PDB file of C-alpha atoms in Angstrom:
ATOM      1  CA  GLN X 263      -5.609 -18.490  11.054  1.00  0.00           C
ATOM      2  CA  VAL X 264      -3.066 -19.898   8.667  1.00  0.00           C
ATOM      3  CA  GLN X 265      -0.400 -22.176  10.132  1.00  0.00           C
ATOM      4  CA  LEU X 266       3.171 -21.699   8.940  1.00  0.00           C
ATOM      5  CA  GLU X 267       6.202 -23.951   9.130  1.00  0.00           C
ATOM      6  CA  GLU X 268       9.723 -22.950   8.162  1.00  0.00           C
ATOM      7  CA  SER X 269      12.535 -25.210   7.029  1.00  0.00           C
ATOM      8  CA  GLY X 270      15.918 -24.955   5.391  1.00  0.00           C
ATOM      9  CA  GLY X 271      17.990 -23.304   8.075  1.00  0.00           C
ATOM     10  CA  GLY X 272      21.448 -24.493   9.014  1.00  0.00           C
ATOM     11  CA  LEU X 273      25.122 -23.678   9.303  1.00  0.00           C
ATOM     12  CA  VAL X 274      26.910 -22.092   6.364  1.00  0.00           C
ATOM     13  CA  GLN X 275      30.216 -20.313   5.823  1.00  0.00           C
ATOM     14  CA  THR X 276      30.528 -16.644   4.986  1.00  0.00           C
ATOM     15  CA  GLY X 277      29.714 -16.104   1.334  1.00  0.00           C
ATOM     16  CA  GLY X 278      27.555 -19.206   1.143  1.00  0.00           C
ATOM     17  CA  SER X 279      23.892 -19.616   0.309  1.00  0.00           C
ATOM     18  CA  LEU X 280      20.785 -21.072   1.880  1.00  0.00           C
ATOM     19  CA  ARG X 281      17.167 -21.295   0.794  1.00  0.00           C
ATOM     20  CA  LEU X 282      14.501 -21.102   3.447  1.00  0.00           C
ATOM     21  CA  SER X 283      11.067 -22.529   2.807  1.00  0.00           C
ATOM     22  CA  CYS X 284       7.763 -21.767   4.460  1.00  0.00           C
ATOM     23  CA  ALA X 285       4.781 -24.095   4.104  1.00  0.00           C
ATOM     24  CA  ALA X 286       1.314 -22.679   4.714  1.00  0.00           C
ATOM     25  CA  SER X 287      -1.614 -24.767   5.898  1.00  0.00           C
ATOM     26  CA  GLU X 288      -4.108 -23.139   3.566  1.00  0.00           C
ATOM     27  CA  ARG X 289      -4.382 -21.312   0.301  1.00  0.00           C
ATOM     28  CA  THR X 290      -2.289 -18.144   0.284  1.00  0.00           C
ATOM     29  CA  ALA X 291      -2.848 -16.889  -3.251  1.00  0.00           C
ATOM     30  CA  ASN X 292      -4.422 -13.425  -3.201  1.00  0.00           C
ATOM     31  CA  SER X 293      -5.161 -13.897   0.498  1.00  0.00           C
ATOM     32  CA  TYR X 294      -1.925 -13.169   2.318  1.00  0.00           C
ATOM     33  CA  THR X 295       1.061 -10.937   1.967  1.00  0.00           C
ATOM     34  CA  MET X 296       3.945 -13.145   3.054  1.00  0.00           C
ATOM     35  CA  GLY X 297       7.020 -12.012   4.883  1.00  0.00           C
ATOM     36  CA  TRP X 298      10.254 -13.051   6.524  1.00  0.00           C
ATOM     37  CA  PHE X 299      11.623 -11.617   9.724  1.00  0.00           C
ATOM     38  CA  ARG X 300      14.685 -12.477  11.762  1.00  0.00           C
ATOM     39  CA  GLN X 301      15.791 -12.202  15.339  1.00  0.00           C
ATOM     40  CA  ALA X 302      19.405 -12.312  16.433  1.00  0.00           C
ATOM     41  CA  PRO X 303      20.342 -13.105  20.055  1.00  0.00           C
ATOM     42  CA  GLY X 304      19.657 -10.133  22.287  1.00  0.00           C
ATOM     43  CA  ASN X 305      17.941  -8.195  19.511  1.00  0.00           C
ATOM     44  CA  GLN X 306      14.374  -7.503  18.496  1.00  0.00           C
ATOM     45  CA  ARG X 307      12.767  -9.287  15.603  1.00  0.00           C
ATOM     46  CA  VAL X 308      13.242  -7.242  12.422  1.00  0.00           C
ATOM     47  CA  PHE X 309      11.817  -7.197   8.946  1.00  0.00           C
ATOM     48  CA  VAL X 310      13.760  -8.954   6.190  1.00  0.00           C
ATOM     49  CA  ALA X 311      11.506  -9.255   3.150  1.00  0.00           C
ATOM     50  CA  ALA X 312       7.893  -9.394   2.002  1.00  0.00           C
ATOM     51  CA  ILE X 313       6.012 -10.341  -1.126  1.00  0.00           C
ATOM     52  CA  SER X 314       2.620  -9.041  -2.101  1.00  0.00           C
ATOM     53  CA  MET X 315      -0.528 -11.139  -2.458  1.00  0.00           C
ATOM     54  CA  SER X 316      -0.160 -11.104  -6.221  1.00  0.00           C
ATOM     55  CA  GLY X 317       3.542 -11.846  -6.101  1.00  0.00           C
ATOM     56  CA  ARG X 318       4.234  -8.841  -8.306  1.00  0.00           C
ATOM     57  CA  ASN X 319       5.792  -6.672  -5.612  1.00  0.00           C
ATOM     58  CA  THR X 320       8.648  -7.458  -3.275  1.00  0.00           C
ATOM     59  CA  TYR X 321      10.114  -5.484  -0.400  1.00  0.00           C
ATOM     60  CA  TYR X 322      13.469  -5.837   1.316  1.00  0.00           C
ATOM     61  CA  ALA X 323      15.369  -4.488   4.266  1.00  0.00           C
ATOM     62  CA  ASP X 324      18.352  -2.416   3.162  1.00  0.00           C
ATOM     63  CA  SER X 325      20.701  -4.888   4.828  1.00  0.00           C
ATOM     64  CA  VAL X 326      19.647  -7.757   2.540  1.00  0.00           C
ATOM     65  CA  GLU X 327      18.804  -5.920  -0.677  1.00  0.00           C
ATOM     66  CA  ASP X 328      20.597  -7.492  -3.661  1.00  0.00           C
ATOM     67  CA  ARG X 329      21.544 -10.582  -1.624  1.00  0.00           C
ATOM     68  CA  PHE X 330      18.192 -12.098  -0.649  1.00  0.00           C
ATOM     69  CA  THR X 331      15.229 -12.945  -2.866  1.00  0.00           C
ATOM     70  CA  ILE X 332      11.722 -13.696  -1.671  1.00  0.00           C
ATOM     71  CA  SER X 333       9.363 -15.685  -3.867  1.00  0.00           C
ATOM     72  CA  ARG X 334       6.107 -17.583  -3.593  1.00  0.00           C
ATOM     73  CA  ASP X 335       4.596 -20.631  -5.235  1.00  0.00           C
ATOM     74  CA  ASP X 336       0.894 -20.327  -4.598  1.00  0.00           C
ATOM     75  CA  ALA X 337       0.141 -23.638  -6.288  1.00  0.00           C
ATOM     76  CA  LYS X 338       2.022 -25.255  -3.412  1.00  0.00           C
ATOM     77  CA  ASN X 339       1.196 -22.685  -0.722  1.00  0.00           C
ATOM     78  CA  MET X 340       4.919 -22.101  -0.291  1.00  0.00           C
ATOM     79  CA  VAL X 341       7.108 -19.057   0.260  1.00  0.00           C
ATOM     80  CA  TYR X 342      10.871 -19.044  -0.147  1.00  0.00           C
ATOM     81  CA  LEU X 343      13.779 -16.890   0.878  1.00  0.00           C
ATOM     82  CA  GLN X 344      16.899 -17.381  -1.200  1.00  0.00           C
ATOM     83  CA  MET X 345      19.870 -16.025   0.720  1.00  0.00           C
ATOM     84  CA  ASN X 346      23.159 -15.478  -1.087  1.00  0.00           C
ATOM     85  CA  SER X 347      26.475 -13.945  -0.056  1.00  0.00           C
ATOM     86  CA  LEU X 348      25.683 -14.650   3.561  1.00  0.00           C
ATOM     87  CA  LYS X 349      27.489 -12.737   6.279  1.00  0.00           C
ATOM     88  CA  PRO X 350      27.990 -13.501   9.975  1.00  0.00           C
ATOM     89  CA  GLU X 351      25.570 -10.674  10.785  1.00  0.00           C
ATOM     90  CA  ASP X 352      22.831 -12.632   9.010  1.00  0.00           C
ATOM     91  CA  THR X 353      22.964 -15.151  11.842  1.00  0.00           C
ATOM     92  CA  ALA X 354      19.505 -15.267  13.426  1.00  0.00           C
ATOM     93  CA  VAL X 355      16.319 -17.211  13.816  1.00  0.00           C
ATOM     94  CA  TYR X 356      14.256 -16.596  10.699  1.00  0.00           C
ATOM     95  CA  TYR X 357      10.478 -16.449  10.892  1.00  0.00           C
ATOM     96  CA  CYS X 358       7.875 -16.732   8.179  1.00  0.00           C
ATOM     97  CA  ALA X 359       4.777 -14.587   8.610  1.00  0.00           C
ATOM     98  CA  ALA X 360       1.435 -13.965   6.906  1.00  0.00           C
ATOM     99  CA  SER X 361      -0.505 -10.713   6.698  1.00  0.00           C
ATOM    100  CA  THR X 362      -3.986  -9.931   5.455  1.00  0.00           C
ATOM    101  CA  ARG X 363      -2.851  -6.395   4.686  1.00  0.00           C
ATOM    102  CA  ARG X 364      -2.791  -6.006   0.927  1.00  0.00           C
ATOM    103  CA  TYR X 365      -0.900  -2.789   0.306  1.00  0.00           C
ATOM    104  CA  GLY X 366       2.110  -1.093   1.823  1.00  0.00           C
ATOM    105  CA  SER X 367       5.584   0.155   1.128  1.00  0.00           C
ATOM    106  CA  ARG X 368       6.890  -0.585   4.596  1.00  0.00           C
ATOM    107  CA  TRP X 369       6.136  -3.665   6.658  1.00  0.00           C
ATOM    108  CA  TYR X 370       6.252  -4.222  10.383  1.00  0.00           C
ATOM    109  CA  GLY X 371       5.763  -7.195  12.633  1.00  0.00           C
ATOM    110  CA  SER X 372       2.452  -5.788  13.788  1.00  0.00           C
ATOM    111  CA  ASP X 373       1.133  -6.121  10.214  1.00  0.00           C
ATOM    112  CA  PHE X 374       1.432  -9.906  10.402  1.00  0.00           C
ATOM    113  CA  GLY X 375      -1.040 -12.037  12.322  1.00  0.00           C
ATOM    114  CA  SER X 376       0.366 -15.494  11.714  1.00  0.00           C
ATOM    115  CA  TRP X 377       3.876 -16.682  12.472  1.00  0.00           C
ATOM    116  CA  GLY X 378       5.921 -19.824  12.137  1.00  0.00           C
ATOM    117  CA  GLN X 379       8.131 -21.189  14.883  1.00  0.00           C
ATOM    118  CA  GLY X 380      11.350 -20.131  13.193  1.00  0.00           C
ATOM    119  CA  THR X 381      14.429 -21.769  11.736  1.00  0.00           C
ATOM    120  CA  GLN X 382      18.001 -21.089  12.821  1.00  0.00           C
ATOM    121  CA  VAL X 383      20.518 -19.722  10.346  1.00  0.00           C
ATOM    122  CA  THR X 384      24.127 -19.553  11.456  1.00  0.00           C
ATOM    123  CA  VAL X 385      26.838 -18.021   9.295  1.00  0.00           C
ATOM    124  CA  SER X 386      30.379 -18.792  10.369  1.00  0.00           C
ATOM    125  CA  SER X 387      33.247 -16.420   9.700  1.00  0.00           C
TER     126      SER X 387
END
């Protein structure tokens, strides 16, 4: 089971940007669909974005479409989440996840078998 470690969280003002990184312990190219989820206090963990094994397809939650960008660098076994135009409602713990499921138009937490420990993102108003 691949091990995942997130980094890059922090405190940012409304309208600011952050880039989250996720380091995988093994080769991810053509092996894992990678995703990001987030969990705000008192809420369930929800899908944010995913990128296919090939890197050719990306998927986003409606709430982050056009503001967040997921990418992967398989040479480094890394996945990134670039977050722009941040809003207070983006405040949450962000989790990186890996799935062996290759295809799909919608992604759920149950699709992902490996999870990182999370990184806190706080957006101040």
